[in-house]
mmCIF file of C-alpha atoms in Angstrom:
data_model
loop_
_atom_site.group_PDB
_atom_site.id
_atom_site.type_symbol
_atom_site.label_atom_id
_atom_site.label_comp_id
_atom_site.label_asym_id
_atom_site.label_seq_id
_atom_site.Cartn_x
_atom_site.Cartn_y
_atom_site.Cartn_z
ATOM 1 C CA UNK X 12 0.000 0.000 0.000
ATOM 2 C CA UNK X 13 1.230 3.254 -1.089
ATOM 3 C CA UNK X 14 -0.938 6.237 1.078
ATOM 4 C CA UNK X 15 0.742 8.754 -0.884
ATOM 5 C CA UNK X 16 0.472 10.294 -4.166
ATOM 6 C CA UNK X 17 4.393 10.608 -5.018
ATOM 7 C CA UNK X 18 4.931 7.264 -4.092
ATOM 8 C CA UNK X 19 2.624 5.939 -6.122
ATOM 9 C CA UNK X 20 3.954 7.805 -9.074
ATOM 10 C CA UNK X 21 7.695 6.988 -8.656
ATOM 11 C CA UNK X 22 6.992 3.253 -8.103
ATOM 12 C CA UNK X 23 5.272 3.336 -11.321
ATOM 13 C CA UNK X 24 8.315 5.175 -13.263
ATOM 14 C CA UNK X 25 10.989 3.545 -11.226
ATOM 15 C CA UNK X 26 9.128 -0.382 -12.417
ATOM 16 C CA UNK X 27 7.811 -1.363 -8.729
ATOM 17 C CA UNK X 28 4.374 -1.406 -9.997
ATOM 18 C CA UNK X 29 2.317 -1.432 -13.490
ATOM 19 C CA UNK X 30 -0.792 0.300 -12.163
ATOM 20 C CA UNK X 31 -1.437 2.925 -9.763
ATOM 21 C CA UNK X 32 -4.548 5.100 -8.993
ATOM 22 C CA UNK X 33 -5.713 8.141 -7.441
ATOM 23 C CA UNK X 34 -3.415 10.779 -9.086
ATOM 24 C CA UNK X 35 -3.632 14.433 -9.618
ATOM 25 C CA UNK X 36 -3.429 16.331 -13.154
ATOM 26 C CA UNK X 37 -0.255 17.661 -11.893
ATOM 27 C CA UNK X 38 1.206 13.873 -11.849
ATOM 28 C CA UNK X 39 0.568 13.436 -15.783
ATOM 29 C CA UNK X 40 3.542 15.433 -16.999
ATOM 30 C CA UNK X 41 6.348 13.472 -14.805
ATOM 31 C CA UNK X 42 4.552 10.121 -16.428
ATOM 32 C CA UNK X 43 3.962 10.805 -19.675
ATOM 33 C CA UNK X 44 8.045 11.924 -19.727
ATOM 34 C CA UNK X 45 9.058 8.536 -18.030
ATOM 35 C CA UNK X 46 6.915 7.175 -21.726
ATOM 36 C CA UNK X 47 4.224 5.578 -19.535
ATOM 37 C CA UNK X 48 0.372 6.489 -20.066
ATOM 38 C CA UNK X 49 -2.717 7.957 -18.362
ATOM 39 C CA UNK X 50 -6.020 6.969 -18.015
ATOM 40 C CA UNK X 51 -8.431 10.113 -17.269
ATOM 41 C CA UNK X 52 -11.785 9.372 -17.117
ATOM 42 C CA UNK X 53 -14.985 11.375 -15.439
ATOM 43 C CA UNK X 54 -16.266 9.413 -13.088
ATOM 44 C CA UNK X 55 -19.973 8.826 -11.548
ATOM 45 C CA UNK X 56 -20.113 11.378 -8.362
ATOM 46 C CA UNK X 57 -19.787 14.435 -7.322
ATOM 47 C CA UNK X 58 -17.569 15.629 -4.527
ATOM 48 C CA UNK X 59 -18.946 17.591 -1.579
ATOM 49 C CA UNK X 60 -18.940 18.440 1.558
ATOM 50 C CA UNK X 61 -21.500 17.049 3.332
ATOM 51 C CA UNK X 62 -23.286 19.192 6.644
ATOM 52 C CA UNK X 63 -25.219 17.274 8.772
ATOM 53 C CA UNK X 64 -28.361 18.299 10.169
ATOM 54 C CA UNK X 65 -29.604 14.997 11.609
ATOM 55 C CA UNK X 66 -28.070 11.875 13.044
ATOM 56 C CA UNK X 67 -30.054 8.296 13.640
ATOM 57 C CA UNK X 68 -29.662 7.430 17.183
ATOM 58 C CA UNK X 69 -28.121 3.979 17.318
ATOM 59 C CA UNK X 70 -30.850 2.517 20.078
ATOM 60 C CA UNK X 71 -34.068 4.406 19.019
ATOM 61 C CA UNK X 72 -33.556 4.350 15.375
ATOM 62 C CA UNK X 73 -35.017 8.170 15.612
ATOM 63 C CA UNK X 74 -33.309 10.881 13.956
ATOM 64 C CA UNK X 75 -32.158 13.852 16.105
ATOM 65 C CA UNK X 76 -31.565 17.231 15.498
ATOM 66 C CA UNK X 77 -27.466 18.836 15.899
ATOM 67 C CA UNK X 78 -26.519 21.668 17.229
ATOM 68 C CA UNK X 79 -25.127 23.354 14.222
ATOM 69 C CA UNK X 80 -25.509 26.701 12.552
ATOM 70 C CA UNK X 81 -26.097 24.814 8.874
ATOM 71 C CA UNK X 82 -29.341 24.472 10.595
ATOM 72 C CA UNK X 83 -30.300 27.953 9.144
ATOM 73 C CA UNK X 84 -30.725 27.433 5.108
ATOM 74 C CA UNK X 85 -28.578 30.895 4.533
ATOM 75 C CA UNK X 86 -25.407 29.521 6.252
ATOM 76 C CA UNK X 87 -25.769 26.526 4.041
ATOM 77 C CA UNK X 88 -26.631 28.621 0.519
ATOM 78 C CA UNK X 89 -23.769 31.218 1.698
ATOM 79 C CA UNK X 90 -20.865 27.899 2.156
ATOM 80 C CA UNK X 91 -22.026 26.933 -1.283
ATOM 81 C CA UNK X 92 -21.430 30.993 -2.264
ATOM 82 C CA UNK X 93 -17.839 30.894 -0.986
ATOM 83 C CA UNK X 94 -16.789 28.126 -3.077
ATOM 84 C CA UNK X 95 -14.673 29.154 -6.402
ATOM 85 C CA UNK X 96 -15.934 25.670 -8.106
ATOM 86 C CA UNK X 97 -14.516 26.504 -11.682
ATOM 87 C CA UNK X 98 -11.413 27.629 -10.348
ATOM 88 C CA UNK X 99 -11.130 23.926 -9.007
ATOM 89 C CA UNK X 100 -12.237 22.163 -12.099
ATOM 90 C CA UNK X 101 -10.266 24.326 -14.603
ATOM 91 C CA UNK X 102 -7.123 25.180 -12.299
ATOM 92 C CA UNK X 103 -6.842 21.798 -9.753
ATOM 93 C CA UNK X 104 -7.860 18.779 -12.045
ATOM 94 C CA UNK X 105 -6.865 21.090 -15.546
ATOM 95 C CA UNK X 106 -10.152 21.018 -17.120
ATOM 96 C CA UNK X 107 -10.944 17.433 -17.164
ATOM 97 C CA UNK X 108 -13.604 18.234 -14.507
ATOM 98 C CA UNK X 109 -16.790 20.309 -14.088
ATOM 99 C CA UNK X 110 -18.261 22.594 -11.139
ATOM 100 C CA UNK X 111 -20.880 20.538 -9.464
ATOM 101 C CA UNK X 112 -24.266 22.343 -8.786
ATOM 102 C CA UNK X 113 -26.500 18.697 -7.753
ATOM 103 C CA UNK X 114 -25.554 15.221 -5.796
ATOM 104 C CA UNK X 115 -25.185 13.525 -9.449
ATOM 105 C CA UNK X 116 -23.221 13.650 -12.630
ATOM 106 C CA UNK X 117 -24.621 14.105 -16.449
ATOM 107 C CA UNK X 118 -24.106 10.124 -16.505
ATOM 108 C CA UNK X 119 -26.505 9.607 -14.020
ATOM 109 C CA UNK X 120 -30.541 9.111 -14.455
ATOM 110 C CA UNK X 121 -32.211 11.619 -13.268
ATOM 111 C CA UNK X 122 -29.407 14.826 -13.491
ATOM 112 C CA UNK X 123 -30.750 18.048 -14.132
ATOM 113 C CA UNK X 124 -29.191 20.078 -16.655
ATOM 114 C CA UNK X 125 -31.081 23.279 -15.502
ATOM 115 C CA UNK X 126 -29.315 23.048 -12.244
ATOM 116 C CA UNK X 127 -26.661 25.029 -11.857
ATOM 117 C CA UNK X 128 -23.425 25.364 -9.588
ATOM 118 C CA UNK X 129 -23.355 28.224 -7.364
ATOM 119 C CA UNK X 130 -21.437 31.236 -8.391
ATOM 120 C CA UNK X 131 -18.767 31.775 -6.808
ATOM 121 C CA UNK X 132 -19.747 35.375 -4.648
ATOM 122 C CA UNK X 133 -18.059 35.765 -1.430
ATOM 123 C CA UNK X 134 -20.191 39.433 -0.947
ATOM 124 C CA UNK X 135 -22.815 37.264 -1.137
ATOM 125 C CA UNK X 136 -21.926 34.382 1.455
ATOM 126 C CA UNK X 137 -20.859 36.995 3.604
ATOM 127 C CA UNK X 138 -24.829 38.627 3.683
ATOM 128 C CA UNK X 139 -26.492 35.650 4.018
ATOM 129 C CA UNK X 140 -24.330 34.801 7.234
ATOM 130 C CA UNK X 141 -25.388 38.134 8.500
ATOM 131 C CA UNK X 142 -29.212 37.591 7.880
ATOM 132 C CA UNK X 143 -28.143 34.605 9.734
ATOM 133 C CA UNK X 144 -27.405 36.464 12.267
ATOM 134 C CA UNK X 145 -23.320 35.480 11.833
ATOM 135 C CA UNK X 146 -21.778 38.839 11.254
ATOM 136 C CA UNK X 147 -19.116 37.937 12.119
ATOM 137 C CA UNK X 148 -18.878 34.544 10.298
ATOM 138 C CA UNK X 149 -18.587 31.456 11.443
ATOM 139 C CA UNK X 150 -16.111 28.395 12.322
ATOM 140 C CA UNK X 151 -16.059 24.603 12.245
ATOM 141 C CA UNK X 152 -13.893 21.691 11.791
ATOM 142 C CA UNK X 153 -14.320 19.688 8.857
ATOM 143 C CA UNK X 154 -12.759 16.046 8.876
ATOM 144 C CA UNK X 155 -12.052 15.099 5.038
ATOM 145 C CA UNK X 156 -10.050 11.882 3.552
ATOM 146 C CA UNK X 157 -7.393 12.797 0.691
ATOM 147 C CA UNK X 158 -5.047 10.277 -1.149
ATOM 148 C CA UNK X 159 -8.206 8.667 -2.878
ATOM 149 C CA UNK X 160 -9.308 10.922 -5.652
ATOM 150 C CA UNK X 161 -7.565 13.359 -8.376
ATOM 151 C CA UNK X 162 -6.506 16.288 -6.196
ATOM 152 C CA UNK X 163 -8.708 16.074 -3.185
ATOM 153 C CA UNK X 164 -6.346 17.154 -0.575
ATOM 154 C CA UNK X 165 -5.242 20.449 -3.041
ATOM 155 C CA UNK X 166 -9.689 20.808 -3.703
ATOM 156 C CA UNK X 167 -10.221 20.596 0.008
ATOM 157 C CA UNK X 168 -7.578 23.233 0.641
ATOM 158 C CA UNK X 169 -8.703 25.364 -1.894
ATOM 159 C CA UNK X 170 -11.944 25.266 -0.365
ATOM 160 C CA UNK X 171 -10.883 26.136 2.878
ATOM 161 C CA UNK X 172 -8.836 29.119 1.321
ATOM 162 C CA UNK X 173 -11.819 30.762 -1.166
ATOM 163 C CA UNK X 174 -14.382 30.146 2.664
ATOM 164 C CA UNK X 175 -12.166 32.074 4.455
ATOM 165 C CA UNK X 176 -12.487 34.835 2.018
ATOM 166 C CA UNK X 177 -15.846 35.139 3.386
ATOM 167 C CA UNK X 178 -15.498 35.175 6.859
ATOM 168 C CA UNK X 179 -15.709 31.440 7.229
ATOM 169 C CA UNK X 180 -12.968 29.718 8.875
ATOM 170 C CA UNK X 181 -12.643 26.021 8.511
ATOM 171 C CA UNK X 182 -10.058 23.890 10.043
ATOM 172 C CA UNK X 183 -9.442 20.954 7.678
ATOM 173 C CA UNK X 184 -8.742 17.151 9.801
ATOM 174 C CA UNK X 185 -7.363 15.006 7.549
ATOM 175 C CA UNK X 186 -8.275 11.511 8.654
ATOM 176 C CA UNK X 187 -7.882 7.801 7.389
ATOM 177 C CA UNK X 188 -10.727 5.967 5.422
ATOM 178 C CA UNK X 189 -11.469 2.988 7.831
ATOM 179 C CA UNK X 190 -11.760 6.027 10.328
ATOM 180 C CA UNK X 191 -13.940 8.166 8.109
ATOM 181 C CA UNK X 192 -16.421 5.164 7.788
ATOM 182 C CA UNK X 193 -16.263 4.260 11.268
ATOM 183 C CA UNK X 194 -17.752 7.802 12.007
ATOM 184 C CA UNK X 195 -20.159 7.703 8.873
ATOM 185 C CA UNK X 196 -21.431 4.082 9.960
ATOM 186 C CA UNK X 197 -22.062 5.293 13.542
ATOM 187 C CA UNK X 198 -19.163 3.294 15.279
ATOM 188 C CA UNK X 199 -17.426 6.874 16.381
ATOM 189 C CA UNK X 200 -18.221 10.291 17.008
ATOM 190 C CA UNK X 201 -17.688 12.886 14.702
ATOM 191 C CA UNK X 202 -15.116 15.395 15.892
ATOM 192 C CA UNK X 203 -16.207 18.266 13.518
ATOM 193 C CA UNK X 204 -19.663 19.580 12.050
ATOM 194 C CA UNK X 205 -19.021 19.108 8.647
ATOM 195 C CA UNK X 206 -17.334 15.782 6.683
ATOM 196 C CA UNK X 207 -15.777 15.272 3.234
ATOM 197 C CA UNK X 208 -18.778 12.914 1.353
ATOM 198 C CA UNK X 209 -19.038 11.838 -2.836
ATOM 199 C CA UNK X 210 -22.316 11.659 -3.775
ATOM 200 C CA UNK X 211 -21.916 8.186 -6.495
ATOM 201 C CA UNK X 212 -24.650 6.827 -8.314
ATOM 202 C CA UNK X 213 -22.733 3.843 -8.708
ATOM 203 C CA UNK X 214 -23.132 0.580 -9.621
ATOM 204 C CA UNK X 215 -26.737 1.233 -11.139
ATOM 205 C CA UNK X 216 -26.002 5.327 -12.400
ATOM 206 C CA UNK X 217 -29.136 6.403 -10.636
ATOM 207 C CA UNK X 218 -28.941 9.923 -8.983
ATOM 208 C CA UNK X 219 -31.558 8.444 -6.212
ATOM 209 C CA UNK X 220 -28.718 6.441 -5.220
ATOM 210 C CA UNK X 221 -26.996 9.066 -2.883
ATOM 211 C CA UNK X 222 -30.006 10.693 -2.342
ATOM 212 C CA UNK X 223 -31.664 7.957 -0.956
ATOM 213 C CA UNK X 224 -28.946 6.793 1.254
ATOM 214 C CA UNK X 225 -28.080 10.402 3.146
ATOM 215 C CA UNK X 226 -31.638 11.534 3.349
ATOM 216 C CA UNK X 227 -34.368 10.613 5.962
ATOM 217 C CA UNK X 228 -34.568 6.819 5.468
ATOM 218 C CA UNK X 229 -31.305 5.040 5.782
ATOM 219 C CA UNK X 230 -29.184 4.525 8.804
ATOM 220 C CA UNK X 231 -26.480 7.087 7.202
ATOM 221 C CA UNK X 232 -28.819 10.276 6.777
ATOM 222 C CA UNK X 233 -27.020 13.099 7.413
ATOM 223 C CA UNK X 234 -30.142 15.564 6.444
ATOM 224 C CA UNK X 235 -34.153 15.271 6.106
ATOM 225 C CA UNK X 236 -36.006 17.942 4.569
ATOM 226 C CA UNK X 237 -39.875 16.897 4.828
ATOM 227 C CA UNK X 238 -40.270 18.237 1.853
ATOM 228 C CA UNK X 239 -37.513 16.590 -0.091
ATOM 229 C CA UNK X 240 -38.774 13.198 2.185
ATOM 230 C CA UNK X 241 -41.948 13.571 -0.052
ATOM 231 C CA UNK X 242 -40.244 13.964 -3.396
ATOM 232 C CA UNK X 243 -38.064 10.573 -3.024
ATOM 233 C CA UNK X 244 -40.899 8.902 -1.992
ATOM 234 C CA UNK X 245 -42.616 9.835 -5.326
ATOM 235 C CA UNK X 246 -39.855 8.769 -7.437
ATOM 236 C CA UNK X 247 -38.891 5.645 -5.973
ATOM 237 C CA UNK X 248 -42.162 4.404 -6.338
ATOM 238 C CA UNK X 249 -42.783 5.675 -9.715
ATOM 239 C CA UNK X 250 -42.478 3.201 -12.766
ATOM 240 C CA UNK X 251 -42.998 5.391 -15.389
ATOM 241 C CA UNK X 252 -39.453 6.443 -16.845
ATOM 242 C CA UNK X 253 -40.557 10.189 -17.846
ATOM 243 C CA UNK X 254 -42.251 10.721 -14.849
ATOM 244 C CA UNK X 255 -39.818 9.468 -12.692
ATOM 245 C CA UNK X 256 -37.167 11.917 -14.481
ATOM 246 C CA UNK X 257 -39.382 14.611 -13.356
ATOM 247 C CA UNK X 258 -39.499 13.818 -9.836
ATOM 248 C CA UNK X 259 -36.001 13.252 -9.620
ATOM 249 C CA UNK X 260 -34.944 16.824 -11.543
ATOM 250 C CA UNK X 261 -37.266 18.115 -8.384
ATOM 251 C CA UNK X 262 -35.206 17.202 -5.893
ATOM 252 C CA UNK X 263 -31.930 17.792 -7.222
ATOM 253 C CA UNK X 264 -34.005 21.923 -7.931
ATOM 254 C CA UNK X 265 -34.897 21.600 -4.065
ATOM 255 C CA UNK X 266 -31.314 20.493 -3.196
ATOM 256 C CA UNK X 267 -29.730 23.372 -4.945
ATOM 257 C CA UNK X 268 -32.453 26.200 -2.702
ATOM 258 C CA UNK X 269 -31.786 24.136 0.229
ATOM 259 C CA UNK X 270 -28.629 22.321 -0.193
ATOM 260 C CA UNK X 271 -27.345 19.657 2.186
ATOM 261 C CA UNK X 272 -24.012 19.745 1.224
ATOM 262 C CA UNK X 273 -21.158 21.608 -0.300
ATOM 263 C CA UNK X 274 -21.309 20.604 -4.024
ATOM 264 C CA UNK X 275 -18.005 20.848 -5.457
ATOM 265 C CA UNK X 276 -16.956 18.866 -8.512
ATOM 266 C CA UNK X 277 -17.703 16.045 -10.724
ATOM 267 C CA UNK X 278 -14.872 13.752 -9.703
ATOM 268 C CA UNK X 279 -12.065 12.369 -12.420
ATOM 269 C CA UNK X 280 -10.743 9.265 -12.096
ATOM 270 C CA UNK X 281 -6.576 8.953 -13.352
ATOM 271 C CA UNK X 282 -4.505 6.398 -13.495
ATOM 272 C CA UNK X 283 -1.146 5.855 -14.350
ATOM 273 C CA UNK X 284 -0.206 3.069 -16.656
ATOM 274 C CA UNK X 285 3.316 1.247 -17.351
ATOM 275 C CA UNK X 286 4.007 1.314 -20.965
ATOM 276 C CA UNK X 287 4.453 -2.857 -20.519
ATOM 277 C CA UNK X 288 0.371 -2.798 -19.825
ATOM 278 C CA UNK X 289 -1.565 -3.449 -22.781
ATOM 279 C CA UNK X 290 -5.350 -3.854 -23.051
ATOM 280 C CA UNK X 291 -6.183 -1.752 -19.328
ATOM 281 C CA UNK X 292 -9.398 -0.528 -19.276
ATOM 282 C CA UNK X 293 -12.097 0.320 -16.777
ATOM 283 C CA UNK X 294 -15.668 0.944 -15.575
ATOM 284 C CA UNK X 295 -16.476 3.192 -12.084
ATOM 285 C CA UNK X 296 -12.636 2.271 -11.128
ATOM 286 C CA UNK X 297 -13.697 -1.526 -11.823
ATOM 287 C CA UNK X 298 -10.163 -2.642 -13.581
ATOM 288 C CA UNK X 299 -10.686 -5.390 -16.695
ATOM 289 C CA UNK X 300 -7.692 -7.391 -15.377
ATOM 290 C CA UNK X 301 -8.943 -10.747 -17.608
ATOM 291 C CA UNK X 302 -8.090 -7.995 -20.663
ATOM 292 C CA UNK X 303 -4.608 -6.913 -19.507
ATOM 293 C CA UNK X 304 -1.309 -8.447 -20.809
ATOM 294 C CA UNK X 305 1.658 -7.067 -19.325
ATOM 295 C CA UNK X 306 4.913 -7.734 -21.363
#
C-alpha cells in the first residue's frame, strides 16, 4: 500500500508497480516523460462536503436534530457561495472536470441540466451569514479523507482558502478511510460539524442512489427535509421512466435552494499506466484485469 500520491507515481516510473490510482493532473507530466500512459476518465459522483443536520440514534432508530448553525438554510446557501468551483475544475484537475451544482453527474438518471453550480460570490456568502445572524462569520472543523481521488487534498484546501475569504474559517482534519467510515457508519463520534462525502450513483447510475442513502430513510442520513422526504418517496415508487425523471430533476431543484451539502466537482478518475500494460481498461474504477497483458 502506497498512502501517498508521489509514491505511487515513482513506483510506477521507477518499475515497482504497473498500475497505480488516485493521481492528480499535476502527476501526468512526470509520467507521460518517463513514456508511460494515463487513463483520465470522469467518473460517476460528485464531490462535496456534506453538513449534517440529523443523526439516527443507534438505540431508538429516531433521527435527532445537531446543534449546528447549517441548521439555518442561509449559512448553508452562503458555504455553497464561498466556493470558487470553476477555479477547481479548470485550475486543480486542468479542465478534465466540471463545477458541481446537484448530488449527481450528467451520466446519471435523473441529473438536471437546468441546475446550476453556485457562483462563486463571497459578498454574497458573507450577507447571508449576517441575515443569519453570523456577522461575524462562522467556524467549524471539517474532517475530510485525501489520497483517494484526483486532487482532493489540493480541492479541500482550496476550499478552505476561497471560505475564508468570506469570513468562514474552517479547520481541515485530515483523517484515514477505515476512520472516516467508522464515524459515517455510527461506530465513532464525529469530531467536527461538517465531513468530506461523494455523492456516487454507482453501480446502477441512478442519482436516487446518494439521495436515498443520506436523506431521511437510511441509517447514514445526514439531512431530512420533509419536503424533499416527499419527493423521493414519489420517485422511488414511480415506474414510469418520464415521470420518474421529473421527480427526480425536483429534488436535485430543491437540493440546490436548500442544499445539504457543499457541491463541489464532478470527480475524475486517473490512473497511471506502465508502458508494458496493454489492453487496461475500466468501468467506475472496476479494472478489466482478464483484458490486460503485461509484457
Amino acid at each position: 500500500e502506497l498512502p501517498e500520491r508521489s509514491a505511487r507515481v515513482q513506483a510506477l516510473i521507477s518499475g515497482q508497480v504497473d498500475i497505480v490510482s488516485g493521481l492528480s493532473t499535476d502527476n501526468i507530466a512526470a509520467i507521460k516523460s518517463a513514456g508511460h500512459g494515463v487513463d483520465i476518465r470522469r467518473a460517476a459522483q460528485v464531490m462535496s462536503l456534506a453538513l449534517p443536520l440529523v443523526r439516527k440514534d443507534r438505540k431508538t432508530k429516531k433521527l435527532v436534530d445537531l446543534d449546528t448553525p447549517f441548521k439555518d438554510v442561509r449559512v448553508r446557501q452562503a458555504l455553497n457561495y464561498a466556493v470558487d468551483k470553476e477555479a477547481i475544475a479548470k485550475g486543480i484537475l486542468g479542465g478534465h472536470a466540471k463545477a458541481a451544482g446537484q448530488g449527481a453527474t450528467p451520466a446519471a438518471f435523473g441529473f438536471n441540466p437546468a441546475v446550476k453550480p453556485y457562483p462563486f460570490d463571497p459578498a454574497k456568502a458573507k450577507a447571508l451569514l449576517t441575515e443569519a445572524g453570523f456577522p461575524k462569520g462562522i467556524s467549524f472543523t471539517a474532517e475530510v479523507v485525501t489520497g483517494s481521488f484526483s486532487g482532493d487534498s489540493e480541492i479541500y484546501q482550496k476550499m478552505a482558502q476561497d471560505m475564508s475569504k468570506a469570513g468562514i474559517k474552517v479547520t481541515l482534519q485530515k483523517i484515514t478511510f477505515p476512520n472516516w467510515l467508522g464515524k459515517y457508519l455510527g461506530r465513532k463520534k464525529w469530531e467536527g460539524k461538517a465531513f468530506g462525502l461523494s455523492w456516487n450513483s454507482a453501480p446502477y447510475i441512478d442519482s436516487i442512489r446518494p439521495i436515498g442513502i443520506f436523506s431521511c430513510f437510511n441509517y447514514f442520513t445526514f439531512t431530512c427535509d420533509p419536503k424533499i422526504k416527499g419527493m423521493i418517496i414519489k420517485a422511488s415508487s414511480e415506474f414510469d421512466r418520464d415521470k420518474r425523471r421529473a421527480e427526480l430533476h425536483k429534488i436535485h431543484v430543491a437540493n440546490r435552494e436548500a442544499p445539504p451539502a457543499v457541491f463541489l466537482v464532478e470527480q475524475i478518475d486517473l490512473f497511471g499506466i506502465s508502458k508494458k500494460v496493454k489492453g487496461f481498461d475500466q468501468t467506475n474504477r472496476w479494472i478489466h484485469y482478464q483484458q490486460i497483458s503485461v509484457n
